[in-house]
PDB file of C-alpha atoms in Angstrom:
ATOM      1  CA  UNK A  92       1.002  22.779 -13.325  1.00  0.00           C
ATOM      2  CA  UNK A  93       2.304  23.437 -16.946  1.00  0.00           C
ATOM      3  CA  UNK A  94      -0.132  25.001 -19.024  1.00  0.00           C
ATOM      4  CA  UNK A  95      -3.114  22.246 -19.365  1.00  0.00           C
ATOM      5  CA  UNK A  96      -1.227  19.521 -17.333  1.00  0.00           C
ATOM      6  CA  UNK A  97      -0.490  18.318 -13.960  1.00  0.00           C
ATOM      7  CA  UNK A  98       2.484  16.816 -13.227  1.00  0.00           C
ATOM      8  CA  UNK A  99       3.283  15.133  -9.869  1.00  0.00           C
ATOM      9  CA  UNK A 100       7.089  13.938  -9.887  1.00  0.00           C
ATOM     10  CA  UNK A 101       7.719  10.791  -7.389  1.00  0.00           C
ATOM     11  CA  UNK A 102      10.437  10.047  -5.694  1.00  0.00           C
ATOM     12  CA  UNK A 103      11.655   5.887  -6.514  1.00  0.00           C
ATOM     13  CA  UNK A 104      12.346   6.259  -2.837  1.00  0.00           C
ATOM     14  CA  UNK A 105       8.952   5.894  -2.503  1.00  0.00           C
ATOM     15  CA  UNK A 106       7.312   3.802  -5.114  1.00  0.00           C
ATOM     16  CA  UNK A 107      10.244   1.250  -5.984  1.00  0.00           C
ATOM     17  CA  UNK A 108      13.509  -0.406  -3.923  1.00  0.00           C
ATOM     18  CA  UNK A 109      16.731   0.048  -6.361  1.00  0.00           C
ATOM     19  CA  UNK A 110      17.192  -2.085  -9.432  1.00  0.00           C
ATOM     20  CA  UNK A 111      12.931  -3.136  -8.834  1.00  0.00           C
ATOM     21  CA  UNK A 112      10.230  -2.366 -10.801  1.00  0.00           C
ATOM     22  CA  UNK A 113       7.682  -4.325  -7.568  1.00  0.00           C
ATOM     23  CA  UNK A 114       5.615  -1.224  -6.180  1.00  0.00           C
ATOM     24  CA  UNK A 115       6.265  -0.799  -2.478  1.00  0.00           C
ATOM     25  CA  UNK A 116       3.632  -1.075  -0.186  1.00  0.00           C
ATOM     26  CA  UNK A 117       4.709   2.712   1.114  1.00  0.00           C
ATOM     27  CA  UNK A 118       2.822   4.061  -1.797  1.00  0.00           C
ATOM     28  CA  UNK A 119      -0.213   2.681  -1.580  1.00  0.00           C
ATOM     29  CA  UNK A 120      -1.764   5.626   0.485  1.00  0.00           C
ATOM     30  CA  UNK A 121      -0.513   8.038  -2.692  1.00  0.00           C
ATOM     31  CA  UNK A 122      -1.725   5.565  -5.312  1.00  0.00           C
ATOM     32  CA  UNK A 123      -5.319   5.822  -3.623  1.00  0.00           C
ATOM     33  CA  UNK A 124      -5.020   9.227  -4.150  1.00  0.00           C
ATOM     34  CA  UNK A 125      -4.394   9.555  -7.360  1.00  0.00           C
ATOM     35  CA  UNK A 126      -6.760   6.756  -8.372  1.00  0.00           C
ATOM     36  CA  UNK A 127      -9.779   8.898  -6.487  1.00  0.00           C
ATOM     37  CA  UNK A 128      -8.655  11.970  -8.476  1.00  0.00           C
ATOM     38  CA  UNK A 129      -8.777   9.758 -11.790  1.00  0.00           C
ATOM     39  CA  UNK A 130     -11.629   8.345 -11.532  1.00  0.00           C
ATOM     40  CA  UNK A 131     -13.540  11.026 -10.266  1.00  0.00           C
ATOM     41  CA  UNK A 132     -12.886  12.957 -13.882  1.00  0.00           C
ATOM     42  CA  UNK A 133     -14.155  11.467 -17.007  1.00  0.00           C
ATOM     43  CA  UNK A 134     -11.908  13.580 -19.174  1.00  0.00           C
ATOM     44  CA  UNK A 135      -8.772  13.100 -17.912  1.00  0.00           C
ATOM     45  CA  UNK A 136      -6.031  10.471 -18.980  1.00  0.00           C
ATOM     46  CA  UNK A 137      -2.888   9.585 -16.827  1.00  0.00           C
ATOM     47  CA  UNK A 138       0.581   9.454 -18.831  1.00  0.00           C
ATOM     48  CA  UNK A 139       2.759   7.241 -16.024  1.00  0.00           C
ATOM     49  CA  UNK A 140       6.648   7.664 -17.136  1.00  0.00           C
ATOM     50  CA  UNK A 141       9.236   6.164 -15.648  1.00  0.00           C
ATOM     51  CA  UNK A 142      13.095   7.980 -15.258  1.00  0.00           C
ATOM     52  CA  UNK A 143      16.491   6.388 -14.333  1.00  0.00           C
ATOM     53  CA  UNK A 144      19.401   7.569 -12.987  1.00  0.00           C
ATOM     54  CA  UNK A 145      22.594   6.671 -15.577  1.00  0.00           C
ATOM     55  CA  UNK A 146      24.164   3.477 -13.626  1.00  0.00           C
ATOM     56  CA  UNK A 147      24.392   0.625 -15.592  1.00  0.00           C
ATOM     57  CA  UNK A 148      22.108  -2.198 -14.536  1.00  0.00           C
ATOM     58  CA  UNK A 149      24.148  -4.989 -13.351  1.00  0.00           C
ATOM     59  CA  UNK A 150      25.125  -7.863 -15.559  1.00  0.00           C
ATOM     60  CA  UNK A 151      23.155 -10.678 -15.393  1.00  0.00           C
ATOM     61  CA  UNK A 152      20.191  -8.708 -13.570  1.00  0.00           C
ATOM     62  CA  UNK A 153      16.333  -9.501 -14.456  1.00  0.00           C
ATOM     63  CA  UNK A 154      16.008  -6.119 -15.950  1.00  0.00           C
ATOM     64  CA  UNK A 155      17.859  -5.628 -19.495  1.00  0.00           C
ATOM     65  CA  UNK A 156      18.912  -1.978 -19.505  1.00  0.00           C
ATOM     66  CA  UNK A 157      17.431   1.503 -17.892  1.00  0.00           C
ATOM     67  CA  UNK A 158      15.354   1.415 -20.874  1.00  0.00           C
ATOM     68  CA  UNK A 159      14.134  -1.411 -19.823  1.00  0.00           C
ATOM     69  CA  UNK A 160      13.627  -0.613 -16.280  1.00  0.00           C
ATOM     70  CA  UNK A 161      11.858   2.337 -17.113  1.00  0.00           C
ATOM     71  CA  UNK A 162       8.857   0.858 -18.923  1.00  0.00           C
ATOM     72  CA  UNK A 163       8.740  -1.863 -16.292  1.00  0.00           C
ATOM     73  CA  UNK A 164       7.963   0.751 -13.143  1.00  0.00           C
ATOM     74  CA  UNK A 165       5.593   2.930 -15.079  1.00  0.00           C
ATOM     75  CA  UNK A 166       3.837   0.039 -16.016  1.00  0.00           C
ATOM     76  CA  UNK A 167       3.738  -1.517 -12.795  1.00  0.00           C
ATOM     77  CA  UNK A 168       2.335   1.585 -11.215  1.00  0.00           C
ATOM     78  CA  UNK A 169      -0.767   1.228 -13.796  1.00  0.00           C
ATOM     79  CA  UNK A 170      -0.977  -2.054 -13.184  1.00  0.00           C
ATOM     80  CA  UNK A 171      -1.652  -1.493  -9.421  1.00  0.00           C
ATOM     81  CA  UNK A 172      -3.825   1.707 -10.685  1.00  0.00           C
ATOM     82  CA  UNK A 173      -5.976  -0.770 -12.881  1.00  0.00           C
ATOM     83  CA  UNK A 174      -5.903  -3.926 -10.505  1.00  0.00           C
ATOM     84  CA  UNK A 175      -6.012  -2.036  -6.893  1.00  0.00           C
ATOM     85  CA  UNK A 176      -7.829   0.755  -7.711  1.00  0.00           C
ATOM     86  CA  UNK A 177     -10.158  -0.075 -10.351  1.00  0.00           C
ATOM     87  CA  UNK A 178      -8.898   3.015 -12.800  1.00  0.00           C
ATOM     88  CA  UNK A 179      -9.962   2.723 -16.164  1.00  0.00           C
ATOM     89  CA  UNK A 180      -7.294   1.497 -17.717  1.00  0.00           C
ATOM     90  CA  UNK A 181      -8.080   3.341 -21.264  1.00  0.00           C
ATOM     91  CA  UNK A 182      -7.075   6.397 -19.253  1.00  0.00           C
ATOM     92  CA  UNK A 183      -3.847   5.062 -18.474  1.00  0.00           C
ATOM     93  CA  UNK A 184      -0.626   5.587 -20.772  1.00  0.00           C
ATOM     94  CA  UNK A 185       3.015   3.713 -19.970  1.00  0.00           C
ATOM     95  CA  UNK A 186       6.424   5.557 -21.230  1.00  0.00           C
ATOM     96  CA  UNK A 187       9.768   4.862 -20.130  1.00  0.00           C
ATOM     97  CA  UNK A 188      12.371   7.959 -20.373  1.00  0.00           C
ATOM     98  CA  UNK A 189      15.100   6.009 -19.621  1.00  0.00           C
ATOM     99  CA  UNK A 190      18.431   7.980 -17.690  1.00  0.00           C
ATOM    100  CA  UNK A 191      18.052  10.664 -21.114  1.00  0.00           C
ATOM    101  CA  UNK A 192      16.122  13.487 -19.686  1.00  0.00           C
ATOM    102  CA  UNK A 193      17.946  14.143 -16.118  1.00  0.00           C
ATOM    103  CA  UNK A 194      17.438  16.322 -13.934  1.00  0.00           C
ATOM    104  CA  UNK A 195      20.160  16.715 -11.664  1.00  0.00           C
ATOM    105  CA  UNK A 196      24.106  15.807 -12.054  1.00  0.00           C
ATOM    106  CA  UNK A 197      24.738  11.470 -12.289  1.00  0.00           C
ATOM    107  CA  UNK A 198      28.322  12.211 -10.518  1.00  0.00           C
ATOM    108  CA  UNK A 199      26.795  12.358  -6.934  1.00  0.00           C
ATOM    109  CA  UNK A 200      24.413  10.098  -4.881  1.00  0.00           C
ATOM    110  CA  UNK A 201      22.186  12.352  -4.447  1.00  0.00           C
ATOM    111  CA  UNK A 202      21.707  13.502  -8.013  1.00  0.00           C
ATOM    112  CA  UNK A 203      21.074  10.087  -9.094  1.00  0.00           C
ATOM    113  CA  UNK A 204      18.578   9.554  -6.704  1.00  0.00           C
ATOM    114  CA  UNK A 205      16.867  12.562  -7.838  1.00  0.00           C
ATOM    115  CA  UNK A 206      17.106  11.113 -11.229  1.00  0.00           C
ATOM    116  CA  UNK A 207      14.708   8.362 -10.119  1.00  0.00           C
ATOM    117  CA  UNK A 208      11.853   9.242 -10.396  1.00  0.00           C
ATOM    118  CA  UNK A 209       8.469   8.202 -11.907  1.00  0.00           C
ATOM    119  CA  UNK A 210       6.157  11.297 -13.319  1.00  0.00           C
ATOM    120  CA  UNK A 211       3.208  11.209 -13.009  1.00  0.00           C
ATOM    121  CA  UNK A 212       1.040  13.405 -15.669  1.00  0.00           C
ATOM    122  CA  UNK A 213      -2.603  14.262 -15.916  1.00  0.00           C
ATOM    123  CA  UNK A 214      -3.754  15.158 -19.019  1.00  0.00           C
ATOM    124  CA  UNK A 215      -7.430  16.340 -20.010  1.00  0.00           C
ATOM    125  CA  UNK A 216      -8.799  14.592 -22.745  1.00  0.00           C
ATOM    126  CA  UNK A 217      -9.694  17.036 -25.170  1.00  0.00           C
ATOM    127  CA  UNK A 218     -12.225  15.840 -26.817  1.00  0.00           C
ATOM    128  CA  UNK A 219     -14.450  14.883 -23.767  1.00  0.00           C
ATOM    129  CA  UNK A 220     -12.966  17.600 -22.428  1.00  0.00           C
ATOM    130  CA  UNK A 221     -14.086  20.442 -25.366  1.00  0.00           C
ATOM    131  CA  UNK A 222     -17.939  18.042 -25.496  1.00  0.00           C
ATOM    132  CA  UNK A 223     -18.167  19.094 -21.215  1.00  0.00           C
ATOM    133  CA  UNK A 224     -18.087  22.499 -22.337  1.00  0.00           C
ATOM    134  CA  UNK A 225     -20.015  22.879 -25.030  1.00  0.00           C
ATOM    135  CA  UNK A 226     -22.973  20.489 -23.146  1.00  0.00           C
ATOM    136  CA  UNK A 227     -23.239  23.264 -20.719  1.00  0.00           C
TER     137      UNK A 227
END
């Protein structure tokens, strides 16, 4: 918790296999979660970003660059959010990060795998959030 935001880091471990942006099945039970927190808050919006580690993506692959690959899993997570889940999807915001904000070391194994990782942000939406109050 940072100030007025919530932010739940993931693990690609759990949401993606490597070089995919398909959501695996194994996060369903999380997504469900989240989705049941979302939709139980009218002032809230969800800011889904997606992080690489700083391996190239391999020539000729599906997926253009980490850039690329980025966008793609945050916005498959909101599709399954919208589709699955029936979340709102005008509370739902897609960013890719790319491999530029790491954080751990890209040397090791397990420093890139920390790298990957989707973050997942909840953000109150001021406005409906300020009107709650001030209705009360």
């Amino acid at each position: 918790i940072d100030e007025t935001v919530v932010m739940i880091t993931v693990s690609d471990k759990l949401l993606f296999t490597s070089g995919s942006y398909r959501v695996n099945p194994k996060a369903n039970n999380l997504l469900q979660r989240l989705a049941d927190v979302i939709n139980s808050e009218p002032a809230m919006e969800v800011l889904i970003e997606g992080h690489t580690d700083a391996q190239t993506v391999k020539p000729g692959s599906y997926i253009k660059d980490n850039w690329d690959l980025s966008v793609e899993r945050s916005t498959a997570v909101i599709r399954k959010l919208q589709e699955d889940y029936d979340v709102d999807p005008a509370k739902l915001i897609a960013a890719g990060r790319s491999s530029y904000q790491p954080i751990a070391e890209n040397e090791t194994k397990e420093g890139r795998s920390t790298n990957r990782r989707t973050r997942i942000v909840i953000l109150p939406n001021l406005d409906k959030f300020l009107a709650l109050l001030s209705a009360n």
